[in-house]
């Protein structure tokens, strides 16, 4: 009988602990999508203009796409996490992979062309996107 009481007491305690976990509010999730994701999801000129973007042909394939302006354009940065679009080298001359360099947030969601993307203040080199 004592063994049954101990088992029931242990189970009750376990259930009580679980109910406390579920009653707590979950952390708020960041539902704001990145600016580049938003721009890529826009498929027509009217929707692009409604978001304040520019509808244009871009890249080697000259496909229509929506280009959105970043509100943090030109801001000093060391990593993509600090920017709405990306953190790129302020000066693309004399890029040395692994060396700390100055970065700035990209001005728009248009990432075609050659850029040195920064991660923790460093770049691996220049990446060209057509």
Short mmCIF file of C-alpha atoms in Angstrom, two decimals:
data_model
loop_
_atom_site.label_atom_id
_atom_site.label_comp_id
_atom_site.label_asym_id
_atom_site.label_seq_id
_atom_site.Cartn_x
_atom_site.Cartn_y
_atom_site.Cartn_z
CA UNK A 1 0.00 0.00 0.00
CA UNK A 2 2.87 2.35 0.82
CA UNK A 3 4.44 1.64 -2.59
CA UNK A 4 1.17 2.59 -4.36
CA UNK A 5 0.99 5.83 -2.39
CA UNK A 6 4.55 6.74 -3.30
CA UNK A 7 3.91 5.99 -6.99
CA UNK A 8 0.68 8.05 -7.01
CA UNK A 9 2.38 10.89 -5.19
CA UNK A 10 5.30 10.85 -7.68
CA UNK A 11 2.93 10.81 -10.67
CA UNK A 12 0.87 13.66 -9.20
CA UNK A 13 4.01 15.70 -8.65
CA UNK A 14 5.11 15.02 -12.23
CA UNK A 15 1.73 16.12 -13.63
CA UNK A 16 1.79 19.25 -11.51
CA UNK A 17 5.25 20.13 -12.81
CA UNK A 18 4.10 19.63 -16.42
CA UNK A 19 1.04 21.81 -15.93
CA UNK A 20 3.28 24.63 -14.67
CA UNK A 21 5.39 24.45 -17.83
CA UNK A 22 2.35 24.65 -20.10
CA UNK A 23 0.75 27.52 -18.20
CA UNK A 24 3.71 29.83 -18.83
CA UNK A 25 3.50 32.21 -21.79
CA UNK A 26 5.71 31.11 -24.69
CA UNK A 27 8.30 33.68 -25.82
CA UNK A 28 7.05 36.03 -28.52
CA UNK A 29 8.15 34.95 -31.96
CA UNK A 30 9.60 37.50 -34.40
CA UNK A 31 7.07 37.33 -37.24
CA UNK A 32 8.62 40.12 -39.30
CA UNK A 33 10.13 38.63 -42.44
CA UNK A 34 13.51 39.83 -43.72
CA UNK A 35 13.34 42.59 -46.33
CA UNK A 36 14.97 40.37 -49.00
CA UNK A 37 12.37 37.65 -48.39
CA UNK A 38 9.57 40.20 -48.68
CA UNK A 39 11.00 41.56 -51.95
CA UNK A 40 11.38 38.04 -53.41
CA UNK A 41 7.78 37.20 -52.51
CA UNK A 42 6.38 40.14 -54.51
CA UNK A 43 5.46 38.92 -57.99
CA UNK A 44 3.82 41.91 -59.68
CA UNK A 45 4.45 45.61 -60.25
CA UNK A 46 1.34 46.83 -58.41
CA UNK A 47 2.24 44.94 -55.21
CA UNK A 48 5.83 46.16 -55.46
CA UNK A 49 4.81 49.79 -55.79
CA UNK A 50 2.37 49.38 -52.89
CA UNK A 51 5.35 48.36 -50.71
CA UNK A 52 7.29 51.44 -51.84
CA UNK A 53 9.55 49.43 -54.12
CA UNK A 54 10.82 49.80 -57.66
CA UNK A 55 9.75 47.23 -60.28
CA UNK A 56 12.67 46.57 -62.64
CA UNK A 57 14.55 44.03 -64.72
CA UNK A 58 17.67 42.81 -62.92
CA UNK A 59 20.46 40.32 -63.24
CA UNK A 60 21.89 38.53 -66.25
CA UNK A 61 18.50 37.00 -67.09
CA UNK A 62 16.83 40.44 -66.91
CA UNK A 63 13.87 39.12 -64.92
CA UNK A 64 11.30 41.47 -63.46
CA UNK A 65 11.66 41.84 -59.72
CA UNK A 66 10.82 44.17 -56.88
CA UNK A 67 13.65 46.18 -55.36
CA UNK A 68 12.96 47.55 -51.87
CA UNK A 69 15.00 50.24 -50.15
CA UNK A 70 16.57 49.41 -46.79
CA UNK A 71 16.00 51.95 -44.01
CA UNK A 72 19.48 51.22 -42.59
CA UNK A 73 21.37 51.79 -45.87
CA UNK A 74 24.98 52.81 -45.29
CA UNK A 75 24.90 52.10 -41.53
CA UNK A 76 28.19 50.73 -40.18
CA UNK A 77 28.03 46.97 -39.55
CA UNK A 78 30.11 43.88 -38.91
CA UNK A 79 27.56 41.18 -39.74
CA UNK A 80 24.37 40.50 -41.72
CA UNK A 81 22.38 40.28 -38.47
CA UNK A 82 22.87 44.04 -38.02
CA UNK A 83 21.23 44.92 -41.36
CA UNK A 84 17.86 44.61 -43.09
CA UNK A 85 19.48 43.13 -46.22
CA UNK A 86 23.19 42.36 -45.82
CA UNK A 87 26.46 43.74 -44.50
CA UNK A 88 29.04 44.32 -47.24
CA UNK A 89 32.56 45.74 -47.37
CA UNK A 90 32.58 49.52 -47.53
CA UNK A 91 35.58 49.38 -49.87
CA UNK A 92 35.91 46.37 -52.21
CA UNK A 93 39.52 47.14 -53.11
CA UNK A 94 42.27 45.11 -51.46
CA UNK A 95 39.93 42.54 -49.89
CA UNK A 96 41.90 40.03 -47.82
CA UNK A 97 39.83 37.01 -46.70
CA UNK A 98 39.78 36.66 -42.91
CA UNK A 99 41.02 40.22 -42.25
CA UNK A 100 38.77 42.60 -40.26
CA UNK A 101 37.30 45.30 -42.49
CA UNK A 102 34.71 48.09 -42.33
CA UNK A 103 31.22 47.16 -43.42
CA UNK A 104 28.03 48.96 -44.31
CA UNK A 105 24.43 47.85 -44.71
CA UNK A 106 23.28 47.41 -48.31
CA UNK A 107 21.00 50.13 -49.67
CA UNK A 108 18.46 47.89 -51.42
CA UNK A 109 17.36 44.29 -51.80
CA UNK A 110 19.04 44.14 -55.22
CA UNK A 111 22.10 41.97 -54.60
CA UNK A 112 23.23 41.51 -58.20
CA UNK A 113 26.82 42.42 -58.96
CA UNK A 114 29.98 41.83 -56.94
CA UNK A 115 30.14 42.35 -53.18
CA UNK A 116 32.24 41.24 -50.23
CA UNK A 117 29.69 40.03 -47.66
CA UNK A 118 30.78 40.37 -44.03
CA UNK A 119 30.39 37.86 -41.24
CA UNK A 120 31.74 38.88 -37.81
CA UNK A 121 33.66 41.75 -39.43
CA UNK A 122 35.43 39.50 -41.93
CA UNK A 123 34.85 38.39 -45.49
CA UNK A 124 35.81 35.26 -47.36
CA UNK A 125 36.29 37.22 -50.57
CA UNK A 126 34.13 38.78 -53.24
CA UNK A 127 30.94 37.08 -54.42
CA UNK A 128 29.45 38.01 -57.79
CA UNK A 129 25.74 37.33 -58.35
CA UNK A 130 24.27 37.47 -61.85
#
